[in-house]
Amino acid sequence: MPTPGKNDTLNGNFQGQDILSLSQFDQKSLTKLFKHTLQMADIAKNAKASDLLKGNIVTLLFYEPSSRTFGSFGAAVKQLGGQTIEIQNPQQFSSVAKGETLEDTIRVFEAYSDAIVIRHSEAGTASNAARAAEFVPIINAGDGIGEHPTQALLDLYTIYEKFGKLDNLKCVMVGDILNGRTVHSLLQGLSIYKKNTIYLLSPEKLRLPKGDFSYYKELGLNLIEIQSEKDIPHDAHLWYWTRVQKERFASLVEYEKVKHAFILTPNLLAEKGNKHMIIMHPLPRVGEILPEIDSDERAVYLRSEIRNGMYIRMALLGLILGKIK
Ligand code: NCD
């Protein structure tokens, strides 16, 4: 199946489509997805039996570690009465260990299933998988430092749930802006709507590359790089905190130097926060948000973000597999 070009937006037509990047999305598609996500929440919350995906099998092919994305895709399929083939670490537990190519692996699992969800350590792998697949859609569950579209979809849904809009927002994104694929997809997603301002705070070496900075600006985002917590505006709608991506560093020493450059503490929240904001994090966190923050009602990372991740994946699968319109 073709890799989307810049202008290949879904335009509300999900059936049979690969989901590789937030660049495929437009307001119409997001509105449709969110409408179905609300219905999926109803199915899941009220333990309503659904057979929407009965007879469907979805392959989860995860070359990199995952808790939430793997778990929530699996749960999403099962909530809708479908089944999964679950392969974690194929480098060890499949013919990949014998040297099988990605292309061959994809051709095999498309014969067994109706969609393939793939996570890989190299940017571009989901697109390569989509080129190899002849019959089934590929969903990118995170490709190296590239993108993580379904995380951004749940992030956008969570923001929409709280503020009832996705435009005119003031966002603060903190941490590993260079390597954080969830950040890249979320920036792309926020650019679909007008007048969004994003404050970016990261260690010097983990800033957005210049080319990417101009790219998102051209898409219409008002991007502002800030140097320290002192520059965080008081009236932000959300703080999107992220982990420094240890696995992307060539040197552990370099990682250690920056891993805790920015820590969200109760003091910082008291100084720079406001009562209407939300605190987001794609998880896992490794010390950059102190546990004292968890009980604050503005913290949504262990609450609605987790649940929304399953609901949005239910809706996305239903749409891609043509079970809902
Ligand atoms: C993220 C990822 O894998 O990119 N996790 C997730 O899927 N929610 C974030 C991270 O690993 O830091």
PDB file of C-alpha atoms in Angstrom, residues 3 20 59-64 87 90-91 94-111 116-134 138-140 142-143:
ATOM      1  CA  THR A   3       3.108   5.653   1.728  1.00  0.00           C
ATOM      2  CA  LEU A  20       1.709   6.062   9.481  1.00  0.00           C
ATOM      3  CA  THR A  59      -1.182  -8.787  14.389  1.00  0.00           C
ATOM      4  CA  LEU A  60       0.787  -6.828  16.984  1.00  0.00           C
ATOM      5  CA  LEU A  61       4.413  -6.912  15.850  1.00  0.00           C
ATOM      6  CA  PHE A  62       6.561  -5.096  18.390  1.00  0.00           C
ATOM      7  CA  TYR A  63      10.329  -4.949  17.798  1.00  0.00           C
ATOM      8  CA  GLU A  64      10.714  -2.450  20.677  1.00  0.00           C
ATOM      9  CA  ILE A  87       4.649 -10.927  18.823  1.00  0.00           C
ATOM     10  CA  PRO A  90      10.547 -10.832  17.079  1.00  0.00           C
ATOM     11  CA  GLN A  91      14.347 -10.431  16.938  1.00  0.00           C
ATOM     12  CA  SER A  94      10.458 -15.325  15.457  1.00  0.00           C
ATOM     13  CA  SER A  95      12.219 -16.084  12.199  1.00  0.00           C
ATOM     14  CA  VAL A  96      13.658 -12.570  12.380  1.00  0.00           C
ATOM     15  CA  ALA A  97      16.234 -14.226  14.658  1.00  0.00           C
ATOM     16  CA  LYS A  98      17.204 -16.390  11.676  1.00  0.00           C
ATOM     17  CA  GLY A  99      17.656 -13.333   9.481  1.00  0.00           C
ATOM     18  CA  GLU A 100      14.204 -12.934   7.946  1.00  0.00           C
ATOM     19  CA  THR A 101      13.671  -9.506   6.393  1.00  0.00           C
ATOM     20  CA  LEU A 102      10.980  -7.074   7.486  1.00  0.00           C
ATOM     21  CA  GLU A 103       9.343  -7.400   4.074  1.00  0.00           C
ATOM     22  CA  ASP A 104       9.034 -11.192   4.353  1.00  0.00           C
ATOM     23  CA  THR A 105       7.746 -10.955   7.925  1.00  0.00           C
ATOM     24  CA  ILE A 106       5.052  -8.522   6.810  1.00  0.00           C
ATOM     25  CA  ARG A 107       4.033 -10.728   3.860  1.00  0.00           C
ATOM     26  CA  VAL A 108       3.622 -13.650   6.251  1.00  0.00           C
ATOM     27  CA  PHE A 109       1.519 -11.893   8.862  1.00  0.00           C
ATOM     28  CA  GLU A 110      -0.705 -10.207   6.333  1.00  0.00           C
ATOM     29  CA  ALA A 111      -1.723 -13.690   5.260  1.00  0.00           C
ATOM     30  CA  ILE A 116      -0.671  -5.230  11.330  1.00  0.00           C
ATOM     31  CA  VAL A 117       0.328  -2.896  14.135  1.00  0.00           C
ATOM     32  CA  ILE A 118       4.095  -2.399  14.107  1.00  0.00           C
ATOM     33  CA  ARG A 119       6.615  -0.801  16.444  1.00  0.00           C
ATOM     34  CA  HIS A 120      10.267  -0.584  15.483  1.00  0.00           C
ATOM     35  CA  SER A 121      13.421   1.221  16.583  1.00  0.00           C
ATOM     36  CA  GLU A 122      14.073   2.797  13.169  1.00  0.00           C
ATOM     37  CA  ALA A 123      12.228   5.783  11.782  1.00  0.00           C
ATOM     38  CA  GLY A 124      10.587   4.924   8.487  1.00  0.00           C
ATOM     39  CA  THR A 125      10.014   1.247   9.251  1.00  0.00           C
ATOM     40  CA  ALA A 126       6.231   1.558   9.352  1.00  0.00           C
ATOM     41  CA  SER A 127       6.305   3.113   5.869  1.00  0.00           C
ATOM     42  CA  ASN A 128       8.557   0.317   4.637  1.00  0.00           C
ATOM     43  CA  ALA A 129       6.139  -2.215   6.125  1.00  0.00           C
ATOM     44  CA  ALA A 130       3.255  -0.448   4.380  1.00  0.00           C
ATOM     45  CA  ARG A 131       5.100  -0.720   1.068  1.00  0.00           C
ATOM     46  CA  ALA A 132       5.683  -4.424   1.652  1.00  0.00           C
ATOM     47  CA  ALA A 133       2.076  -5.184   2.629  1.00  0.00           C
ATOM     48  CA  GLU A 134      -0.171  -5.907  -0.332  1.00  0.00           C
ATOM     49  CA  ILE A 138      -0.294  -1.092   8.618  1.00  0.00           C
ATOM     50  CA  ILE A 139      -0.567   0.966  11.788  1.00  0.00           C
ATOM     51  CA  ASN A 140       2.546   2.709  13.068  1.00  0.00           C
ATOM     52  CA  GLY A 142       6.091   4.094  17.038  1.00  0.00           C
ATOM     53  CA  ASP A 143       9.013   4.096  14.588  1.00  0.00           C
TER      54      ASP A 143
END
